[in-house]
Tab-separated table of C-alpha atoms in Angstrom:
chain	number	residue	atom	x	y	z
X	1	MET	CA	4.306	-40.255	53.571
X	2	ALA	CA	3.561	-39.796	49.879
X	3	SER	CA	5.408	-41.972	47.386
X	4	PRO	CA	7.795	-40.348	44.842
X	5	SER	CA	5.213	-40.790	42.095
X	6	LYS	CA	2.516	-39.141	44.224
X	7	ARG	CA	4.809	-36.238	45.099
X	8	GLY	CA	5.543	-35.799	41.378
X	9	GLU	CA	1.841	-35.628	40.626
X	10	MET	CA	1.317	-32.992	43.340
X	11	ILE	CA	3.987	-30.653	41.965
X	12	MET	CA	3.168	-31.247	38.288
X	13	GLU	CA	2.754	-27.901	36.561
X	14	LYS	CA	-0.688	-27.067	35.219
X	15	ILE	CA	-1.517	-24.232	32.850
X	16	ASN	CA	-4.949	-23.019	31.850
X	17	THR	CA	-4.816	-21.735	28.285
X	18	ASN	CA	-7.557	-19.157	28.882
X	19	SER	CA	-5.429	-16.693	30.855
X	20	PRO	CA	-2.034	-14.966	30.461
X	21	VAL	CA	1.151	-16.819	31.422
X	22	GLY	CA	3.500	-13.832	31.288
X	23	PRO	CA	3.850	-10.370	32.867
X	24	ASP	CA	1.144	-7.712	33.147
X	25	ARG	CA	-0.500	-5.956	30.226
X	26	LEU	CA	1.808	-2.920	30.170
X	27	LYS	CA	5.009	-4.984	30.169
X	28	THR	CA	3.601	-7.355	27.570
X	29	THR	CA	2.583	-4.467	25.307
X	30	ARG	CA	6.070	-2.964	25.526
X	31	ARG	CA	7.716	-6.295	24.745
X	32	ILE	CA	5.536	-6.862	21.696
X	33	MET	CA	6.142	-3.314	20.458
X	34	ASP	CA	9.891	-3.772	20.900
X	35	PHE	CA	9.788	-7.181	19.209
X	36	TRP	CA	8.203	-5.812	16.038
X	37	ASN	CA	10.269	-2.638	15.976
X	38	LYS	CA	13.412	-4.779	15.913
X	39	THR	CA	12.363	-7.729	13.764
X	40	SER	CA	9.979	-6.401	11.102
X	41	ASN	CA	12.723	-5.955	8.485
X	42	GLY	CA	13.722	-9.571	8.932
X	43	TRP	CA	10.157	-10.830	8.756
X	44	GLN	CA	9.582	-8.900	5.540
X	45	THR	CA	12.726	-10.340	3.953
X	46	VAL	CA	12.083	-13.962	4.936
X	47	TRP	CA	8.288	-14.067	4.996
X	48	GLY	CA	7.467	-11.679	2.140
X	49	PRO	CA	4.729	-9.024	1.922
X	50	HIS	CA	2.356	-10.975	4.174
X	51	ILE	CA	3.617	-12.062	7.604
X	52	HIS	CA	0.898	-14.620	8.240
X	53	HIS	CA	0.158	-18.258	7.413
X	54	GLY	CA	-0.692	-19.453	3.942
X	55	TYR	CA	-3.630	-21.632	2.927
X	56	PHE	CA	-2.272	-24.701	1.131
X	57	GLU	CA	-4.650	-26.851	-0.923
X	58	ASN	CA	-2.682	-28.626	-3.638
X	59	HIS	CA	0.735	-28.174	-1.967
X	60	ARG	CA	2.143	-26.632	-5.121
X	61	GLU	CA	1.499	-23.050	-4.055
X	62	THR	CA	4.351	-20.676	-3.409
X	63	PRO	CA	4.274	-19.161	0.093
X	64	VAL	CA	2.941	-15.836	-1.249
X	65	GLN	CA	0.276	-17.585	-3.330
X	66	ALA	CA	-0.822	-19.533	-0.264
X	67	GLN	CA	-0.891	-16.364	1.866
X	68	GLU	CA	-3.057	-14.527	-0.650
X	69	LYS	CA	-5.281	-17.587	-0.958
X	70	LEU	CA	-5.810	-17.389	2.795
X	71	ILE	CA	-6.834	-13.731	2.464
X	72	GLU	CA	-9.288	-14.654	-0.297
X	73	ARG	CA	-10.737	-17.441	1.857
X	74	LEU	CA	-11.372	-14.907	4.597
X	75	VAL	CA	-12.855	-12.393	2.155
X	76	ALA	CA	-15.294	-15.072	0.977
X	77	LEU	CA	-16.691	-15.148	4.521
X	78	LEU	CA	-17.260	-11.364	4.467
X	79	GLU	CA	-18.542	-10.250	1.066
X	80	ILE	CA	-16.614	-6.968	1.030
X	81	SER	CA	-18.276	-4.113	-0.835
X	82	PRO	CA	-16.503	-1.124	-2.405
X	83	GLN	CA	-16.281	1.839	-0.033
X	84	ASP	CA	-16.549	-0.387	3.065
X	85	GLU	CA	-14.691	1.049	6.049
X	86	ILE	CA	-12.341	-1.655	7.326
X	87	LEU	CA	-10.231	-1.690	10.477
X	88	ASP	CA	-7.217	-3.990	10.163
X	89	ALA	CA	-6.496	-4.608	13.845
X	90	GLY	CA	-2.872	-5.658	14.113
X	91	CYS	CA	-1.947	-4.844	10.523
X	92	GLY	CA	1.720	-5.809	10.704
X	93	LEU	CA	3.506	-4.616	7.582
X	94	GLY	CA	0.183	-3.728	5.969
X	95	GLY	CA	-0.031	-6.704	3.611
X	96	SER	CA	-3.741	-7.385	4.123
X	97	SER	CA	-4.651	-3.690	4.307
X	98	LEU	CA	-2.974	-2.955	0.978
X	99	TYR	CA	-4.462	-6.065	-0.635
X	100	LEU	CA	-8.022	-5.218	0.463
X	101	ALA	CA	-7.689	-1.540	-0.445
X	102	LYS	CA	-6.297	-2.247	-3.908
X	103	LYS	CA	-8.398	-5.236	-4.980
X	104	TYR	CA	-11.708	-4.458	-3.268
X	105	CYS	CA	-11.598	-0.628	-3.237
X	106	ALA	CA	-12.341	-0.558	0.484
X	107	HIS	CA	-11.157	2.216	2.787
X	108	VAL	CA	-8.747	0.520	5.182
X	109	THR	CA	-7.217	1.743	8.424
X	110	GLY	CA	-4.383	-0.446	9.691
X	111	ILE	CA	-3.266	-0.249	13.299
X	112	THR	CA	-0.246	-1.702	15.080
X	113	LEU	CA	1.768	-1.078	18.243
X	114	SER	CA	4.938	-0.668	16.193
X	115	GLN	CA	6.002	2.668	14.707
X	116	LYS	CA	8.468	0.735	12.563
X	117	GLN	CA	5.627	-1.225	11.003
X	118	VAL	CA	3.579	1.935	10.429
X	119	ASP	CA	6.528	3.500	8.609
X	120	MET	CA	7.141	0.398	6.494
X	121	ALA	CA	3.455	-0.057	5.609
X	122	THR	CA	3.042	3.646	4.756
X	123	GLY	CA	6.076	3.434	2.485
X	124	LEU	CA	4.630	0.416	0.691
X	125	ALA	CA	1.311	2.219	0.171
X	126	LYS	CA	3.070	5.232	-1.352
X	127	LYS	CA	5.194	3.030	-3.588
X	128	ALA	CA	2.104	1.201	-4.849
X	129	ARG	CA	0.137	4.483	-5.098
X	130	ILE	CA	-2.686	3.125	-2.962
X	131	LYS	CA	-4.417	6.127	-1.414
X	132	ASN	CA	-7.473	4.532	0.233
X	133	VAL	CA	-5.430	3.127	3.114
X	134	ASN	CA	-3.711	4.616	6.139
X	135	PHE	CA	-1.692	3.290	9.051
X	136	LYS	CA	-1.286	4.466	12.629
X	137	VAL	CA	0.056	3.397	16.003
X	138	GLU	CA	-2.915	2.282	18.092
X	139	ASP	CA	-3.608	-0.255	20.835
X	140	ALA	CA	-6.256	-2.730	19.661
X	141	LEU	CA	-7.364	-3.206	23.266
X	142	SER	CA	-8.541	0.396	23.557
X	143	LEU	CA	-9.101	1.704	19.993
X	144	ALA	CA	-9.126	5.069	21.746
X	145	SER	CA	-9.140	7.217	18.608
X	146	PHE	CA	-12.201	5.554	17.070
X	147	LEU	CA	-15.818	6.396	17.791
X	148	ASP	CA	-18.591	3.862	18.286
X	149	ASN	CA	-20.219	2.438	15.125
X	150	THR	CA	-17.381	3.523	12.810
X	151	PHE	CA	-16.458	0.456	10.743
X	152	ASP	CA	-18.255	-1.962	8.430
X	153	ILE	CA	-15.623	-4.638	9.031
X	154	VAL	CA	-13.057	-5.399	11.720
X	155	TRP	CA	-10.323	-7.620	10.284
X	156	SER	CA	-7.995	-9.406	12.702
X	157	LEU	CA	-5.602	-11.728	10.906
X	158	GLU	CA	-3.086	-13.422	13.214
X	159	SER	CA	-2.899	-10.571	15.680
X	160	CYS	CA	-5.236	-11.648	18.487
X	161	GLU	CA	-2.732	-14.240	19.729
X	162	GLN	CA	-0.546	-11.319	20.832
X	163	PHE	CA	-3.365	-9.389	22.518
X	164	TYR	CA	-3.060	-9.514	26.295
X	165	ASP	CA	-6.838	-9.511	26.845
X	166	LYS	CA	-8.817	-11.294	24.125
X	167	GLN	CA	-12.175	-10.439	25.675
X	168	LEU	CA	-11.308	-6.729	25.802
X	169	PHE	CA	-10.379	-6.725	22.109
X	170	ILE	CA	-13.657	-8.437	21.234
X	171	GLN	CA	-15.519	-5.788	23.276
X	172	GLN	CA	-13.723	-2.990	21.447
X	173	ALA	CA	-14.313	-4.600	18.053
X	174	PHE	CA	-18.027	-4.812	18.863
X	175	ARG	CA	-18.067	-1.171	19.948
X	176	VAL	CA	-16.480	0.273	16.806
X	177	LEU	CA	-18.501	-1.861	14.393
X	178	LYS	CA	-21.633	-0.405	12.871
X	179	PRO	CA	-24.889	-2.318	13.461
X	180	GLY	CA	-24.752	-5.188	10.988
X	181	GLY	CA	-20.974	-4.839	10.804
X	182	LYS	CA	-18.805	-7.922	10.426
X	183	LEU	CA	-15.812	-9.319	12.293
X	184	ILE	CA	-13.301	-11.722	10.803
X	185	LEU	CA	-10.928	-13.240	13.329
X	186	ALA	CA	-8.175	-15.678	12.341
X	187	THR	CA	-5.848	-16.627	15.153
X	188	TRP	CA	-3.600	-19.275	16.661
X	189	CYS	CA	-5.427	-21.355	19.248
X	190	SER	CA	-4.537	-24.064	21.749
X	191	GLY	CA	-5.552	-27.654	21.265
X	192	ALA	CA	-6.661	-28.030	24.909
X	193	GLU	CA	-8.140	-25.976	27.739
X	194	GLU	CA	-5.393	-27.134	30.089
X	195	TYR	CA	-1.911	-28.620	29.848
X	196	LYS	CA	-0.006	-30.548	32.492
X	197	GLY	CA	3.608	-31.517	33.059
X	198	LEU	CA	5.757	-31.585	29.915
X	199	GLN	CA	2.902	-30.320	27.719
X	200	ALA	CA	2.444	-27.348	30.063
X	201	LYS	CA	6.146	-26.539	29.835
X	202	LYS	CA	6.047	-26.721	26.029
X	203	TYR	CA	2.997	-24.456	25.891
X	204	LYS	CA	4.586	-21.877	28.189
X	205	LYS	CA	7.892	-21.994	26.311
X	206	LEU	CA	6.118	-21.418	22.995
X	207	CYS	CA	4.107	-18.488	24.351
X	208	ILE	CA	7.198	-16.799	25.784
X	209	ALA	CA	9.294	-17.415	22.651
X	210	LEU	CA	6.749	-15.884	20.263
X	211	GLN	CA	5.474	-13.084	22.533
X	212	LEU	CA	2.069	-14.719	23.025
X	213	PRO	CA	0.383	-13.807	26.324
X	214	TYR	CA	-1.802	-16.908	25.937
X	215	MET	CA	-3.670	-18.968	23.330
X	216	PRO	CA	-7.245	-19.994	24.156
X	217	THR	CA	-8.984	-22.844	22.381
X	218	ILE	CA	-11.284	-22.402	19.400
X	219	ASN	CA	-14.253	-23.178	21.654
X	220	HIS	CA	-13.197	-20.526	24.167
X	221	TYR	CA	-13.022	-17.848	21.471
X	222	ALA	CA	-16.501	-18.831	20.291
X	223	LYS	CA	-17.815	-18.397	23.843
X	224	LEU	CA	-16.223	-14.945	24.157
X	225	LEU	CA	-17.809	-13.823	20.891
X	226	GLN	CA	-21.224	-15.079	21.931
X	227	GLN	CA	-20.965	-13.495	25.376
X	228	GLN	CA	-20.212	-10.136	23.769
X	229	GLY	CA	-23.335	-10.367	21.640
X	230	PHE	CA	-21.827	-11.286	18.281
X	231	ILE	CA	-23.811	-13.545	15.980
X	232	ILE	CA	-21.348	-16.216	14.883
X	233	LYS	CA	-21.712	-17.117	11.218
X	234	GLN	CA	-18.921	-19.676	10.989
X	235	THR	CA	-16.311	-21.273	13.227
X	236	LEU	CA	-13.603	-23.054	11.244
X	237	ASP	CA	-10.409	-25.003	11.907
X	238	TRP	CA	-7.882	-24.469	9.121
X	239	SER	CA	-4.964	-26.162	10.900
X	240	GLY	CA	-4.485	-28.811	8.230
X	241	ASN	CA	-4.252	-26.231	5.471
X	242	VAL	CA	-1.880	-23.768	7.151
X	243	LYS	CA	0.679	-25.904	8.981
X	244	GLU	CA	2.804	-26.289	5.838
X	245	THR	CA	3.658	-22.589	6.226
X	246	TRP	CA	6.302	-23.358	8.844
X	247	LYS	CA	8.003	-25.939	6.643
X	248	ALA	CA	8.197	-23.391	3.831
X	249	GLY	CA	9.360	-20.657	6.182
X	250	LEU	CA	12.148	-22.780	7.624
X	251	ALA	CA	13.295	-23.777	4.135
X	252	ASN	CA	13.468	-20.116	3.128
X	253	LEU	CA	15.270	-19.166	6.333
X	254	ARG	CA	18.022	-21.714	5.597
X	255	THR	CA	18.928	-19.836	2.411
X	256	TYR	CA	20.350	-17.004	4.551
X	257	SER	CA	23.622	-17.048	6.434
X	258	PHE	CA	23.801	-16.419	10.176
X	259	LEU	CA	25.396	-13.034	9.479
X	260	GLU	CA	22.632	-12.023	7.073
X	261	ILE	CA	19.963	-12.987	9.605
X	262	PHE	CA	21.761	-11.135	12.388
X	263	LYS	CA	21.977	-7.979	10.268
X	264	MET	CA	18.236	-8.170	9.595
X	265	SER	CA	16.930	-8.850	13.109
X	266	GLY	CA	19.821	-9.220	15.533
X	267	TRP	CA	19.901	-12.064	18.020
X	268	ARG	CA	16.106	-12.400	17.821
X	269	GLY	CA	16.473	-13.386	14.192
X	270	LEU	CA	19.107	-15.981	14.997
X	271	ILE	CA	16.812	-17.804	17.402
X	272	PHE	CA	13.745	-17.492	15.175
X	273	GLY	CA	14.579	-20.746	13.392
X	274	LYS	CA	14.358	-22.575	16.701
X	275	HIS	CA	11.044	-20.923	17.466
X	276	ALA	CA	9.703	-21.818	14.017
X	277	GLN	CA	10.591	-25.453	14.650
X	278	MET	CA	8.653	-25.268	17.920
X	279	MET	CA	5.580	-24.029	16.069
X	280	GLN	CA	5.909	-26.687	13.394
X	281	GLU	CA	6.083	-29.380	16.074
X	282	ALA	CA	3.113	-27.882	17.937
X	283	PHE	CA	0.950	-28.016	14.811
X	284	ILE	CA	1.994	-31.602	14.085
X	285	GLN	CA	1.129	-32.622	17.654
X	286	ASN	CA	-2.186	-30.694	17.568
X	287	ARG	CA	-1.123	-28.455	20.449
X	288	VAL	CA	-1.726	-25.428	18.220
X	289	LYS	CA	-4.793	-24.979	16.048
X	290	TYR	CA	-5.708	-22.322	13.506
X	291	GLY	CA	-9.133	-20.930	14.323
X	292	VAL	CA	-11.224	-18.751	12.022
X	293	PHE	CA	-14.384	-16.944	13.116
X	294	SER	CA	-16.865	-15.001	11.046
X	295	ALA	CA	-19.347	-12.999	13.112
X	296	SER	CA	-21.623	-9.981	12.889
X	297	LYS	CA	-22.944	-7.283	15.207
X	298	PRO	CA	-26.770	-7.295	15.409
């Protein structure tokens, strides 16, 4: 008969970070769409024009300064030219799309699952009188309305973590890129290929809380890109520079009352602080990494 310790080892939960932990693709897509339709106003209020991490160097940057510094760091890996056709896959509120269209005179198409986000981003473009940008509801895993060899650049900034099938997105990005076209992919990654016991439970809890089907490692993403035929220019780990984002976000969140947060995003907003603390802890413990990939289509 097995000892208690042996029995505990046999039933210890194991999770591979290279495959989904939640429901099927259709259910996941609906949940993510619903999440952003209901919470985007709150994210805009608390997080600002860019709902992604910031790049902190001297730790004196404001959150917006750090976020725009992160965009500029990514642009430096691309060498954007005026008139480039850019697909912003998972554009959120359109922060990056508007920034790239205005500063670099590129033609940008932003896509998202959320009609709410399309409406908000379109309104921001009109207010800023930026005409070389448009937004539409589109699934990044199919890109059904785009022909092969359409874009000079595919830009995916903190969206791939919510894609149910990372490999399928990479295939579609490859398809719609012109020969010689470039992909920039910045995404949350796991610190390990597999988690066991308590670490597995924490990983699963984080994925469910933030609508993340799964988070592969940086190495796994690199393998997927190579398998698809991309030529990888750079693979970077920016974890140390971005983790301060969650400290700043939590500090900003505390300036709002519970009622104000509830009015912005309902009950999802009220529990966001708890989720943000989970992410902050995960970065500190190296369970979450921030991977950046620059690649090109031959």
